XYZ file of C-alpha atoms in Angstrom:
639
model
C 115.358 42.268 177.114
C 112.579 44.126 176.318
C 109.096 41.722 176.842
C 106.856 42.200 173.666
C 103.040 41.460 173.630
C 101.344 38.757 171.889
C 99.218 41.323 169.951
C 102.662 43.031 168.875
C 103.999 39.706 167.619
C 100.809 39.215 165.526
C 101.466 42.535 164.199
C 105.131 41.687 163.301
C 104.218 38.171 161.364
C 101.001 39.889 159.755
C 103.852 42.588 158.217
C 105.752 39.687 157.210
C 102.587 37.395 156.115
C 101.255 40.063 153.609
C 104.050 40.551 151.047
C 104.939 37.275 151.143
C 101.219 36.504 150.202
C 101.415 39.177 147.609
C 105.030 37.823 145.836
C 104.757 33.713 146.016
C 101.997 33.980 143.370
C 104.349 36.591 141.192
C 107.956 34.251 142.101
C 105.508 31.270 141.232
C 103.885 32.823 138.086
C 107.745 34.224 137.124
C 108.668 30.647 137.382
C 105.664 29.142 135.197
C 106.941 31.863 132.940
C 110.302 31.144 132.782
C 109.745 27.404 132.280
C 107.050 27.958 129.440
C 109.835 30.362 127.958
C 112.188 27.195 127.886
C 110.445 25.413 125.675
C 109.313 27.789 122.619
C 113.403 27.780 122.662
C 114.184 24.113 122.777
C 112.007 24.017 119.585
C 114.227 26.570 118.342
C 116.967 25.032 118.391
C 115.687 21.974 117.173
C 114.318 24.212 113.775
C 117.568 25.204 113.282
C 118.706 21.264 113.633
C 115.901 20.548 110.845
C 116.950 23.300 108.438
C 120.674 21.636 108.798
C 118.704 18.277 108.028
C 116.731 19.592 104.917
C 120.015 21.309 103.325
C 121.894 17.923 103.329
C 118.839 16.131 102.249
C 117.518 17.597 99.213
C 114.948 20.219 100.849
C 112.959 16.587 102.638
C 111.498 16.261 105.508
C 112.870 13.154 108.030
C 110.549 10.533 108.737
C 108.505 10.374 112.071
C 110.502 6.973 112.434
C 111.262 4.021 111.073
C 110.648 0.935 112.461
C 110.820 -2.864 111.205
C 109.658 -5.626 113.442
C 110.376 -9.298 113.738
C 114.404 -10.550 113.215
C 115.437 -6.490 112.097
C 113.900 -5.267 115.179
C 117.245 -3.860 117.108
C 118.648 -2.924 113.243
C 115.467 -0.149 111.996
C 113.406 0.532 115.197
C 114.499 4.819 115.098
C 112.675 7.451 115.529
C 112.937 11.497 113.605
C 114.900 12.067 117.030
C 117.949 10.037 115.331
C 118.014 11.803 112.340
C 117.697 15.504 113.709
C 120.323 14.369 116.970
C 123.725 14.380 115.049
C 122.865 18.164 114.177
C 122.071 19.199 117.913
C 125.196 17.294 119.134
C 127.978 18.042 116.418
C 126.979 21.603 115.619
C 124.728 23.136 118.238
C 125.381 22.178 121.569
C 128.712 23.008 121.603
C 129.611 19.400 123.876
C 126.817 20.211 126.489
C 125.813 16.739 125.520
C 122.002 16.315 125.875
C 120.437 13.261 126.074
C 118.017 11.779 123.685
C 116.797 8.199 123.527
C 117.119 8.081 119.318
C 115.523 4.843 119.080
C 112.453 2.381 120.053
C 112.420 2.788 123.828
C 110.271 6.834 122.780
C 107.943 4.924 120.011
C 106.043 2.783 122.362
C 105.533 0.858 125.750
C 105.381 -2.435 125.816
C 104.976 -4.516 129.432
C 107.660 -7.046 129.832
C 110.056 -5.884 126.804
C 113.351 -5.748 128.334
C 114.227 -3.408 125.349
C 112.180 -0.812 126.424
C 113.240 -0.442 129.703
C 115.746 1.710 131.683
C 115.588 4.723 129.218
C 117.262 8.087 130.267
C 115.250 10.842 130.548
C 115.808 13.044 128.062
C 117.858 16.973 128.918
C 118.629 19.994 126.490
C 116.291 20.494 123.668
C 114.536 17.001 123.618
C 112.796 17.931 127.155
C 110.116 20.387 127.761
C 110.327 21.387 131.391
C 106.851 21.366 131.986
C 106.790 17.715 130.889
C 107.985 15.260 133.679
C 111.349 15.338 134.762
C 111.670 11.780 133.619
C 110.388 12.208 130.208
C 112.309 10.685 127.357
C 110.781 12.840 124.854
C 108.475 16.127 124.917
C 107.979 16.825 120.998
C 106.127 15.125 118.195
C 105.713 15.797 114.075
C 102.696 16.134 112.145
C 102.386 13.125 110.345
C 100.847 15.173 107.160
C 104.357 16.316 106.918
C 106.692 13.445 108.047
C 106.831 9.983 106.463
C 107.098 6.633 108.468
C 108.061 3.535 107.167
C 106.473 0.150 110.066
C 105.903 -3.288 109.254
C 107.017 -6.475 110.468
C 109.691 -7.925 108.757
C 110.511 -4.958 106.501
C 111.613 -5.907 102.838
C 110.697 -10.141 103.797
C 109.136 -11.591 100.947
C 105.765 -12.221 102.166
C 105.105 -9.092 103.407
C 105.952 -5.398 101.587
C 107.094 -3.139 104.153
C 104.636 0.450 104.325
C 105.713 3.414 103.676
C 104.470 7.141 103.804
C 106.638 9.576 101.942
C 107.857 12.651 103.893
C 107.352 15.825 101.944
C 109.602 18.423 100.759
C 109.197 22.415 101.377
C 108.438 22.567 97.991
C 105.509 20.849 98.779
C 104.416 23.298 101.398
C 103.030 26.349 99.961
C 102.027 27.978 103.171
C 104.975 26.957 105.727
C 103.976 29.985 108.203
C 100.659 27.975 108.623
C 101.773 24.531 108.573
C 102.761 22.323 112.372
C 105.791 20.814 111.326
C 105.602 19.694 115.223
C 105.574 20.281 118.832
C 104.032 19.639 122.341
C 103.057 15.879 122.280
C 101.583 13.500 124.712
C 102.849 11.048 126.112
C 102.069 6.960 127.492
C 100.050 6.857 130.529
C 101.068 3.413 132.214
C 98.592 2.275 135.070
C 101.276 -0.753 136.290
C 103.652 2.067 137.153
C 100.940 4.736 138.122
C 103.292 7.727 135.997
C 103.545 8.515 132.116
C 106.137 6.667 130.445
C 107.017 6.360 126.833
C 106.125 8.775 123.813
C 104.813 8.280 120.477
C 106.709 10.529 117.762
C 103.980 11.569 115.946
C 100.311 12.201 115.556
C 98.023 9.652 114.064
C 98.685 9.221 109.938
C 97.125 8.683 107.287
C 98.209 4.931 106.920
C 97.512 3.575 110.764
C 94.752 1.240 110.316
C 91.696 2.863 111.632
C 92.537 5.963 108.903
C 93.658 3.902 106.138
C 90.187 3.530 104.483
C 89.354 7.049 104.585
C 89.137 9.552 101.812
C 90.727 12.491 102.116
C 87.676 14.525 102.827
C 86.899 12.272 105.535
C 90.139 11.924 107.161
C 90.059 15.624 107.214
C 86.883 15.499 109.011
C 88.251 12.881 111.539
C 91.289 15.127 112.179
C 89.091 18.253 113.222
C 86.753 15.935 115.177
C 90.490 15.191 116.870
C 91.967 18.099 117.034
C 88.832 19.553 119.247
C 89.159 17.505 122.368
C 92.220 17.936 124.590
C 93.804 14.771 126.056
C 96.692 16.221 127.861
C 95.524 15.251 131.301
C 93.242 12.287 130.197
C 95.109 9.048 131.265
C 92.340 6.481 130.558
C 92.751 7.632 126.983
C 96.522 7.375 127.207
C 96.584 4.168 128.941
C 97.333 0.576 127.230
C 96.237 -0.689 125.124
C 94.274 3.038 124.082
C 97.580 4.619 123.147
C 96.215 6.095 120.470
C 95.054 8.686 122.707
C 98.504 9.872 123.771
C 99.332 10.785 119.924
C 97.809 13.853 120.177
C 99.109 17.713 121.126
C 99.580 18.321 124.942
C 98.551 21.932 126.108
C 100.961 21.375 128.724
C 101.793 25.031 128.971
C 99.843 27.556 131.496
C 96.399 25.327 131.981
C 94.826 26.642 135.065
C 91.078 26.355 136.466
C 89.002 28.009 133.363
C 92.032 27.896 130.938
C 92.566 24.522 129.006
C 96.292 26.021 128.309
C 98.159 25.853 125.406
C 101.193 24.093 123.338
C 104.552 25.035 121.880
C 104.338 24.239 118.196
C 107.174 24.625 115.558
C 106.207 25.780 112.034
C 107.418 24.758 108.678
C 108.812 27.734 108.061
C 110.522 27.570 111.144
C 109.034 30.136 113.317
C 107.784 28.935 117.295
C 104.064 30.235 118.780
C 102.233 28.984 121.650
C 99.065 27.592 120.261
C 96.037 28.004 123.039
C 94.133 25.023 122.760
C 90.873 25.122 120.428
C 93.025 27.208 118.097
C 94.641 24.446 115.984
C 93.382 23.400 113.225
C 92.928 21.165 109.982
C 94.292 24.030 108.208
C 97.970 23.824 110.310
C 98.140 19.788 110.079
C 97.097 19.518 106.070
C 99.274 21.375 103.550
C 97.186 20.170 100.128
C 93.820 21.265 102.283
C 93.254 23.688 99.326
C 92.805 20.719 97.306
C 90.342 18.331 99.083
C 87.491 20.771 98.173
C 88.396 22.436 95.336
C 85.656 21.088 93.314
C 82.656 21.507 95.875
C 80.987 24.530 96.579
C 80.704 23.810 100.210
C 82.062 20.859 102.215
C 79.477 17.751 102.666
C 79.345 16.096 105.778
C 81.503 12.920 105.532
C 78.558 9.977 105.513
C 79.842 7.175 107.910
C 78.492 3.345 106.758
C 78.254 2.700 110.301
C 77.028 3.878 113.343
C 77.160 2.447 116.969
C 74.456 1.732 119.224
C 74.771 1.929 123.196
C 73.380 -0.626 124.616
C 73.449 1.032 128.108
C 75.463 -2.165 130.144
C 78.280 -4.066 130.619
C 78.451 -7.812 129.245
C 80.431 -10.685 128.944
C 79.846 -12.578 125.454
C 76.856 -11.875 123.334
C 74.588 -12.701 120.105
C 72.203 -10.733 117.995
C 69.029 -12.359 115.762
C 67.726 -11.148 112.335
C 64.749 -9.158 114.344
C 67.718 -7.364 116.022
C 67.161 -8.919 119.760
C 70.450 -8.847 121.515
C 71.701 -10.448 124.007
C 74.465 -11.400 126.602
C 75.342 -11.286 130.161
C 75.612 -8.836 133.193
C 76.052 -8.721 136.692
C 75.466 -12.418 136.841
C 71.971 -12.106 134.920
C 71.161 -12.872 131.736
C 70.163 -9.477 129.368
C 68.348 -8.631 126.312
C 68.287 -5.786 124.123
C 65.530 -4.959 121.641
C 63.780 -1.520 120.056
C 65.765 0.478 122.208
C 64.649 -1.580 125.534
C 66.415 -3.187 128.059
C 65.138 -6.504 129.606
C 66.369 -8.375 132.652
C 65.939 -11.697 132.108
C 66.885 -12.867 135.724
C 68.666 -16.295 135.619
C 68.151 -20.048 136.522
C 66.387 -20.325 139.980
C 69.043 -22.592 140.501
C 72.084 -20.630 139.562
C 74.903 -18.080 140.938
C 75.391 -16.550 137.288
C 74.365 -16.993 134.139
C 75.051 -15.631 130.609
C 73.507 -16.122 127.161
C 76.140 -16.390 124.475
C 73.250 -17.104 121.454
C 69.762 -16.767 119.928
C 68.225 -17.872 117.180
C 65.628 -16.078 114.285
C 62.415 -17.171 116.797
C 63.944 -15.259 120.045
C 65.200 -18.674 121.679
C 67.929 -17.859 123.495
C 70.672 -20.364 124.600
C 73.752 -20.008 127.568
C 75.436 -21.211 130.501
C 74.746 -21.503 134.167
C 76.786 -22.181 137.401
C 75.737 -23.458 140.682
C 76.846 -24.553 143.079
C 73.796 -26.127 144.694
C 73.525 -28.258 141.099
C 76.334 -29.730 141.318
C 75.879 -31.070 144.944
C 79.471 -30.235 146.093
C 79.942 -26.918 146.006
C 82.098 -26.646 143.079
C 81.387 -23.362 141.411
C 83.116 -24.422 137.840
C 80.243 -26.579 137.038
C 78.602 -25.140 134.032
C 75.218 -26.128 132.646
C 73.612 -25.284 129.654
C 70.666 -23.649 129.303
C 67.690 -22.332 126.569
C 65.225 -19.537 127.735
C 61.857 -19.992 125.587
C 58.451 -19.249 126.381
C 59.401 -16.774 129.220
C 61.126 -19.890 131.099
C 64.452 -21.455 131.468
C 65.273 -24.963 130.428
C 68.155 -26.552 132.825
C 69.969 -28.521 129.884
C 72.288 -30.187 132.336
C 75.040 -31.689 130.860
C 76.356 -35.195 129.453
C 76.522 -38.558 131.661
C 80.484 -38.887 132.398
C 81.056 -35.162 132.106
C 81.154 -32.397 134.640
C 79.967 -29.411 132.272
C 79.028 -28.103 129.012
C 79.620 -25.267 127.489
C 76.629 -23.964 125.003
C 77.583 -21.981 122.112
C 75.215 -22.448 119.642
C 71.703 -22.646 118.557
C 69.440 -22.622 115.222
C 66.552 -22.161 114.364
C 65.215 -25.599 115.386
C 66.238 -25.322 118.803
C 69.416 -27.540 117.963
C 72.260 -26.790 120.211
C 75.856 -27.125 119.901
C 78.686 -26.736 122.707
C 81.739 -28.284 124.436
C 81.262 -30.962 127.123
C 84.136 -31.312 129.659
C 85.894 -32.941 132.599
C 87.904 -30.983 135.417
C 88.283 -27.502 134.761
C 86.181 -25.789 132.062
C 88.605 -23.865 131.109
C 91.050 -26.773 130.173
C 90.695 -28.208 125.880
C 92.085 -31.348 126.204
C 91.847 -34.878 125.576
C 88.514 -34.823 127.807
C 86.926 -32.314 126.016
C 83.672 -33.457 122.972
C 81.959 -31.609 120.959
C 77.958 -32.546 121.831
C 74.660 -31.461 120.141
C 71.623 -31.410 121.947
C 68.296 -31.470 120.626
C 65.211 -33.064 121.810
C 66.135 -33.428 125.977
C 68.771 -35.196 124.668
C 72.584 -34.804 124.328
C 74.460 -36.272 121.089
C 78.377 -36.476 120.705
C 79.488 -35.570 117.014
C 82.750 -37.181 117.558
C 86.541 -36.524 116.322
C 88.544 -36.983 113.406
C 90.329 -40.545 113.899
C 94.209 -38.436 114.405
C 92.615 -36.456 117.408
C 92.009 -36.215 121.100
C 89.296 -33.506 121.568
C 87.235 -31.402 119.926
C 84.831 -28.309 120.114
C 82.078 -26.907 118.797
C 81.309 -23.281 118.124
C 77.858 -22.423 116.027
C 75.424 -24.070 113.917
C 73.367 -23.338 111.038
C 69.950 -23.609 109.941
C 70.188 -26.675 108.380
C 71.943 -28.458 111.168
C 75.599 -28.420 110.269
C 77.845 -27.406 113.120
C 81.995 -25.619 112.694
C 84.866 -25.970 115.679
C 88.250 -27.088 116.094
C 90.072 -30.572 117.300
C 93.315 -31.284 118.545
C 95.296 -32.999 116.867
C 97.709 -35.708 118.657
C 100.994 -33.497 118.175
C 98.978 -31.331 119.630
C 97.190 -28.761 116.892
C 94.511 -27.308 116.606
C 92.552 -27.638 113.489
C 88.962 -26.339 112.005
C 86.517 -28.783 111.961
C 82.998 -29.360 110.115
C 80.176 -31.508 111.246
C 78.287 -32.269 107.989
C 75.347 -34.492 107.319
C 76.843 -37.226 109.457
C 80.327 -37.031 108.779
C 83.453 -35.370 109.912
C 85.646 -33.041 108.121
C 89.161 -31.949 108.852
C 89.191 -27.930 107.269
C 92.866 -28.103 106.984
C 95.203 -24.866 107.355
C 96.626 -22.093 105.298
C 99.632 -23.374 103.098
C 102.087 -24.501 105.244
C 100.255 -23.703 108.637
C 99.969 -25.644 111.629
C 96.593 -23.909 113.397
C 93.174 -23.476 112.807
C 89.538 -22.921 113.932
C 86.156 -22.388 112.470
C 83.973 -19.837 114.582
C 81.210 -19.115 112.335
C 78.852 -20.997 109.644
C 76.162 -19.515 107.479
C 72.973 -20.826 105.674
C 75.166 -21.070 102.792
C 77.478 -23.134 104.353
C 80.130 -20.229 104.202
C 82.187 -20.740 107.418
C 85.085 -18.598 108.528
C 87.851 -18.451 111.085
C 91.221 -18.202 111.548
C 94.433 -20.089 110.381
C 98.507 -19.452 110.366
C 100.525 -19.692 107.579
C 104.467 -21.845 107.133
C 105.883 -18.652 105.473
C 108.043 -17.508 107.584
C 104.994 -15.004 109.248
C 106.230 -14.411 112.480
C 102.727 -12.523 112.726
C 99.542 -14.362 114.006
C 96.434 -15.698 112.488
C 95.066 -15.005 109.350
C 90.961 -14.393 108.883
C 89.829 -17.276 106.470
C 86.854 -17.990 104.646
C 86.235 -21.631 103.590
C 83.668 -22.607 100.797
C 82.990 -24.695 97.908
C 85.908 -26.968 99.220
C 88.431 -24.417 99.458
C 90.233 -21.946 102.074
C 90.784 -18.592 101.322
C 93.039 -15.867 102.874
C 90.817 -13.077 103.482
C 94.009 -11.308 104.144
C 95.739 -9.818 107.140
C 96.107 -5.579 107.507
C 99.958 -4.176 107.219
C 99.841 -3.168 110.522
C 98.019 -5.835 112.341
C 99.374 -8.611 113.821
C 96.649 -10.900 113.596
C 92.798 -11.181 112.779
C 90.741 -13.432 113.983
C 86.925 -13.910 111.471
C 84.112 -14.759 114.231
C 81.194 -14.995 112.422
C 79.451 -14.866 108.666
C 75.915 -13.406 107.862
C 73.593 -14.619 105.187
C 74.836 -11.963 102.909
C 78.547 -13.114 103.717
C 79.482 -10.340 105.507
C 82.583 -11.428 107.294
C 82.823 -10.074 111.437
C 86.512 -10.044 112.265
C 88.671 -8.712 115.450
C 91.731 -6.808 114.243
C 94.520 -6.930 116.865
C 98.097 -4.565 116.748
C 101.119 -5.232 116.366
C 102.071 -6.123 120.009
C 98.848 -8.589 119.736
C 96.126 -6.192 121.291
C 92.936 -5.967 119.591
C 92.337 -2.539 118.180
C 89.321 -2.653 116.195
C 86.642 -4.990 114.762
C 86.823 -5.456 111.233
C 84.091 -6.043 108.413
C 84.967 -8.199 105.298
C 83.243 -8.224 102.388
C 84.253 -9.310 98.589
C 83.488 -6.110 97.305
C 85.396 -4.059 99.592
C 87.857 -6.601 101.646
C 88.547 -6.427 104.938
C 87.695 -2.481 106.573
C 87.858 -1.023 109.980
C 85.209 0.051 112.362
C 87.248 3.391 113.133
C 87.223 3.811 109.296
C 83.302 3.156 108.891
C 81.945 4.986 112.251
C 82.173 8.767 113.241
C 84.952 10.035 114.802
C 83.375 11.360 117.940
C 80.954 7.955 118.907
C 83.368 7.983 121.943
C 83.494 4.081 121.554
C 86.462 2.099 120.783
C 85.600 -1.836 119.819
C 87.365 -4.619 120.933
C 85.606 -7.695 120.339
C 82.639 -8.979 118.309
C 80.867 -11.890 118.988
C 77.951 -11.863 116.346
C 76.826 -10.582 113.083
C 73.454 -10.995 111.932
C 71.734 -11.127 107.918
C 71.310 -6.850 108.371
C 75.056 -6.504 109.229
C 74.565 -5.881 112.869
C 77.408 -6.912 114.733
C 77.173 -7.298 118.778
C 80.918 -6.002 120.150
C 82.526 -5.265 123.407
C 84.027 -1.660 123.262
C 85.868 0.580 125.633
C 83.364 3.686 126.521
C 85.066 6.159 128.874
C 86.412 4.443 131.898
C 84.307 1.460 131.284
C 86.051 -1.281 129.545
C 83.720 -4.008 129.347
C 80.760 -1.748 127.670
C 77.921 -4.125 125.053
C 77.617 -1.893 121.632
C 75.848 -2.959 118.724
C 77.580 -1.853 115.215
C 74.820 -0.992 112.976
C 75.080 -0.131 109.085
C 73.578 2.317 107.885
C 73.437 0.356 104.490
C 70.435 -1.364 103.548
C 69.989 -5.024 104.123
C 69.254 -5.229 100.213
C 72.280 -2.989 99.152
C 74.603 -5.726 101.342
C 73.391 -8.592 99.717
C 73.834 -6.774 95.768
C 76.891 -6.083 97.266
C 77.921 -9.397 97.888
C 76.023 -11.455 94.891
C 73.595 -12.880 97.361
C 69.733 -12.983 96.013
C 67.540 -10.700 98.369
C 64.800 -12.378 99.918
């Protein structure tokens, strides 16, 4: 056998090395190719499966889906999939039987509902194959085109079930420009590190944060949308920011310096990648023509609100009438004013401290732990605190009690909180509501029928809102009024409430449940002059809690989905009800609110908000409104 030299064998593998270095790039680009070619032809097919649709359906679209909640939920939860599926099966794919999950388990992803799991991936049409391999659904409709009918307990007495009407062709008077649908994204889900579920359609017209918009502005907010690209974003996509997934994916040939592009099907029922930047307001709105027809030149859509960074993360927080904020980071206590930042350090005796109030002259009132306070090295000992005068006062807490926790304070340096024993984070039968006010600590007492009580905020003129529990254990709003006690009561028929908030007027809001049969939550309610009132709870929000009242009687509320996770904050008024941050701030802040702690006499409201990655980000929600205008608004006399 013939003996061959090493530099011979380099020679023979370098022959080999080269061409195979010249065609994996062209078998892997054919492949790309071939897979991207896949899916302009799955929406195809399902074209031809909607033109089936609209000739047995008088020339109409099919809804997005159609989903009632509470006792009709296994009945109505389906999705446009179900209606377009017996075309593709009977008449199209010829017994290859695809799969396609027709109803709930595509529309969202909730932890924990054994409804929603175990879902086949979807095959044939339904699955692009550059989406994963385990996708349940690769396509989604414009919602400008498709209806959707959602509420909980559709067609129940108490509440009307929502509806947007699908259109007809004849309603579409340029279907070669008009996304009837295509490349969607899907639920990122951070417990199971992979995407799961998919939402059918883009965001419409009637989800809550669009709701309030004109048409003008909710075309603005849809080409603020349409310009960023969240295919690949997953904190976006992840719960409970879902939204984000409801958007095109431009799944299809993205590469370093090319954003890529998505398959989209077309009213008229033609199929063209779309490169990403390219679609627009004019291929999602059909009437666009319309929205401007009587102005010269579009305005810029003029958002009531704007939102303020305040540059840190927090936990709880307050604003004043001068606009000082404050709250809690990093185990200091912070301030916010004029665009400055201020550490204000925290109790030389304490491990952490955060402010939770301040009152109109800059006094500013929270809780401390410490360990070396308490002696014994128990860390859930909380003391109450007021910073004045560029010093901390150690407020301690009552004889008999092992904390207190300070909510409240007015302008007389009267504060309000809960006093407990054992665990802080335990209401029960140990738990009083105490006011302290001259080095002294006060209990307010409880209603004769209950065991504890809390309390929440105080006015000016000394009176003082929380909740008791009741002895069948209930939970019911409770005043503190000029030395007596009153019970707030509940809703009609209800079982729970709570007072959060009281103003000057003696306005005070919370929350309350109703007997109706409202398998929802909590309703915001406003109590005055002796009476509650429903201040009424959105069609597609499970429940809304009212946390505080200004002067004016602006109402600060926290608006939460309907799988019970807060989605926006909400501003009530009785001019223009109840209306959603994501309806009265620009499309583009980049912030998404989640909480709101405090709203002061100019409408500034200090919130929590999801920035980015950062989930625990302090914003302040500022009108743009004058203080003046809000108070004309509401029938209150400017000062």
């Amino acid at each position: 056998m013939k003996n061959y030299r090493l530099s011979q064998w380099l020679t023979v593998l370098v022959v080999i090395a080269i061409p195979a270095f010249i065609l994996l790039p062209v078998v892997r680009r054919h492949k790309n190719d071939e897979r991207a070619a896949i899916c302009p032809s799955n929406l195809q097919i399902l074209g031809k499966a909607l033109a089936m649709y609209l000739a047995d359906n008088d020339q109409a679209y099919p809804p997005a889906y159609s989903a009632c909640f509470g006792n009709d939920r296994a009945a109505h939860r389906a999705a446009w999939t179900s209606y377009l599926d017996p075309y593709v099966s009977a008449k199209i794919d010829g017994g290859a039987g695809w799969v396609i999950s027709t109803g709930w388990s595509i529309l969202e992803n909730a932890p924990g509902d054994a409804s929603k799991q175990n879902v086949s991936a979807a095959s044939g049409p339904w699955r692009c194959p550059n989406d994963a391999d385990d996708a349940v659904l690769s396509y989604g409709l414009n919602p400008m085109v498709s209806g959707a009918y959602k509420q909980w307990n559709c067609g129940s007495e108490d509440h009307e079930p929502e509806w947007q009407d699908s259109l007809k062709t004849s309603d579409v008077q340029n279907p070669g420009q008009i996304v009837w649908g295509g490349d969607t994204n899907r639920y990122w889900d951070p417990t199971k590190n992979k995407y799961t579920a998919v939402f059918p359609e883009w965001p419409r017209k009637t989800d809550l944060y669009l709701r309030n918009l004109t048409k003008p502005q909710l075309v603005e907010w849809y080409r603020s949308f349409l310009s960023k690209d969240f295919t690949d974003i997953k904190d976006q996509c992840s719960y409970p920011l879902a939204w984000g997934c409801r958007a095109p994916s431009y799944r299809h040939d993205r590469s370093v310096g090319n954003p890529g592009a998505a398959a989209m099907l077309f009213c008229d029922g033609h199929v063209r990648a779309v490169p990403f930047g390219k679609l627009s307001v004019e291929n999602i709105f059909p009437d666009l023509a319309s929205v401007d027809q009587n102005a010269s030149a579009p305005s810029p859509v003029q958002y009531p609100y704007r939102i303020v960074d305040l540059g840190f993360a927090f936990h709880a927080g307050a604003v004043n009438n001068d606009g000082l904020v404050v709250g809690g980071t990093q185990g200091h206590v912070f301030a916010f004013q004029g665009g400055k930042q201020m550490d204000l350090k925290r109790p030389s005796i304490a491990n952490s401290a955060t402010a939770y109030a301040v009152n109109s002259a800059g006094e500013i009132a929270g809780n401390f732990a410490s360990t070396e306070a308490s002696g014994a090295g128990d860390s859930d000992h909380q003391y109450g605190f007021i910073w004045r005068g560029g010093k901390y006062q150690n407020l301690q807490y009552p004889e008999g009690y092992d904390g207190f926790l300070l909510r409240g304070i007015n302008r007389k340096g009267q504060a309000v909180g809960r006093a407990y024993r054992g665990s802080s984070a335990a209401f029960d039968g140990s738990s009083r509501a105490f006011l302290w006010e001259n080095g002294k600590f006060r209990d307010l007492g409880i209603p004769t029928d209950c065991i504890s009580s809390a309390a929440y905020a105080i006015n000016d003129q000394g009176q003082v809102v929380g909740s008791a529990v009741t002895r069948d254990n209930h939970t019911h709003a409770i005043a503190w009024r000029n030395g007596s006690i009153t019970d707030l009561g509940t809703l009609p028929g209800g079982s729970l409430s709570a007072a959060y908030g009281i103003n000057d007027q003696g306005q005070i809001v919370g929350d309350s449940n109703t007997g109706k049969g409202d398998v929802r939550g909590m309703h915001p309610v406003l109590w005055e002059n002796g009476k509650i009132v429903d201040l009424g709870l959105p069609v597609n929000c499970r429940s809304c809690v009212a946390s505080a009242i200004s002067n004016s009687g602006l109402v600060a509320t926290l608006l939460s989905d309907l799988d019970g996770v807060p989605m926006a904050v909400g501003i009530w008024d009785k001019k223009n009800g109840m209306r959603s941050s994501t309806a009265l701030t620009p499309p583009d802040s980049g912030f998404l609110l989640r909480d709101v702690y405090s709203i002061n006499d100019k409408g500034q409201c200090v919130c929590r908000a999801f920035y980015g990655n950062d989930t625990n980000r302090m914003a302040l929600l500022t009108p743009v409104q004058t203080y003046a205008a809000q108070c004309a608004a509401n029938g209150v006399r400017w000062p």
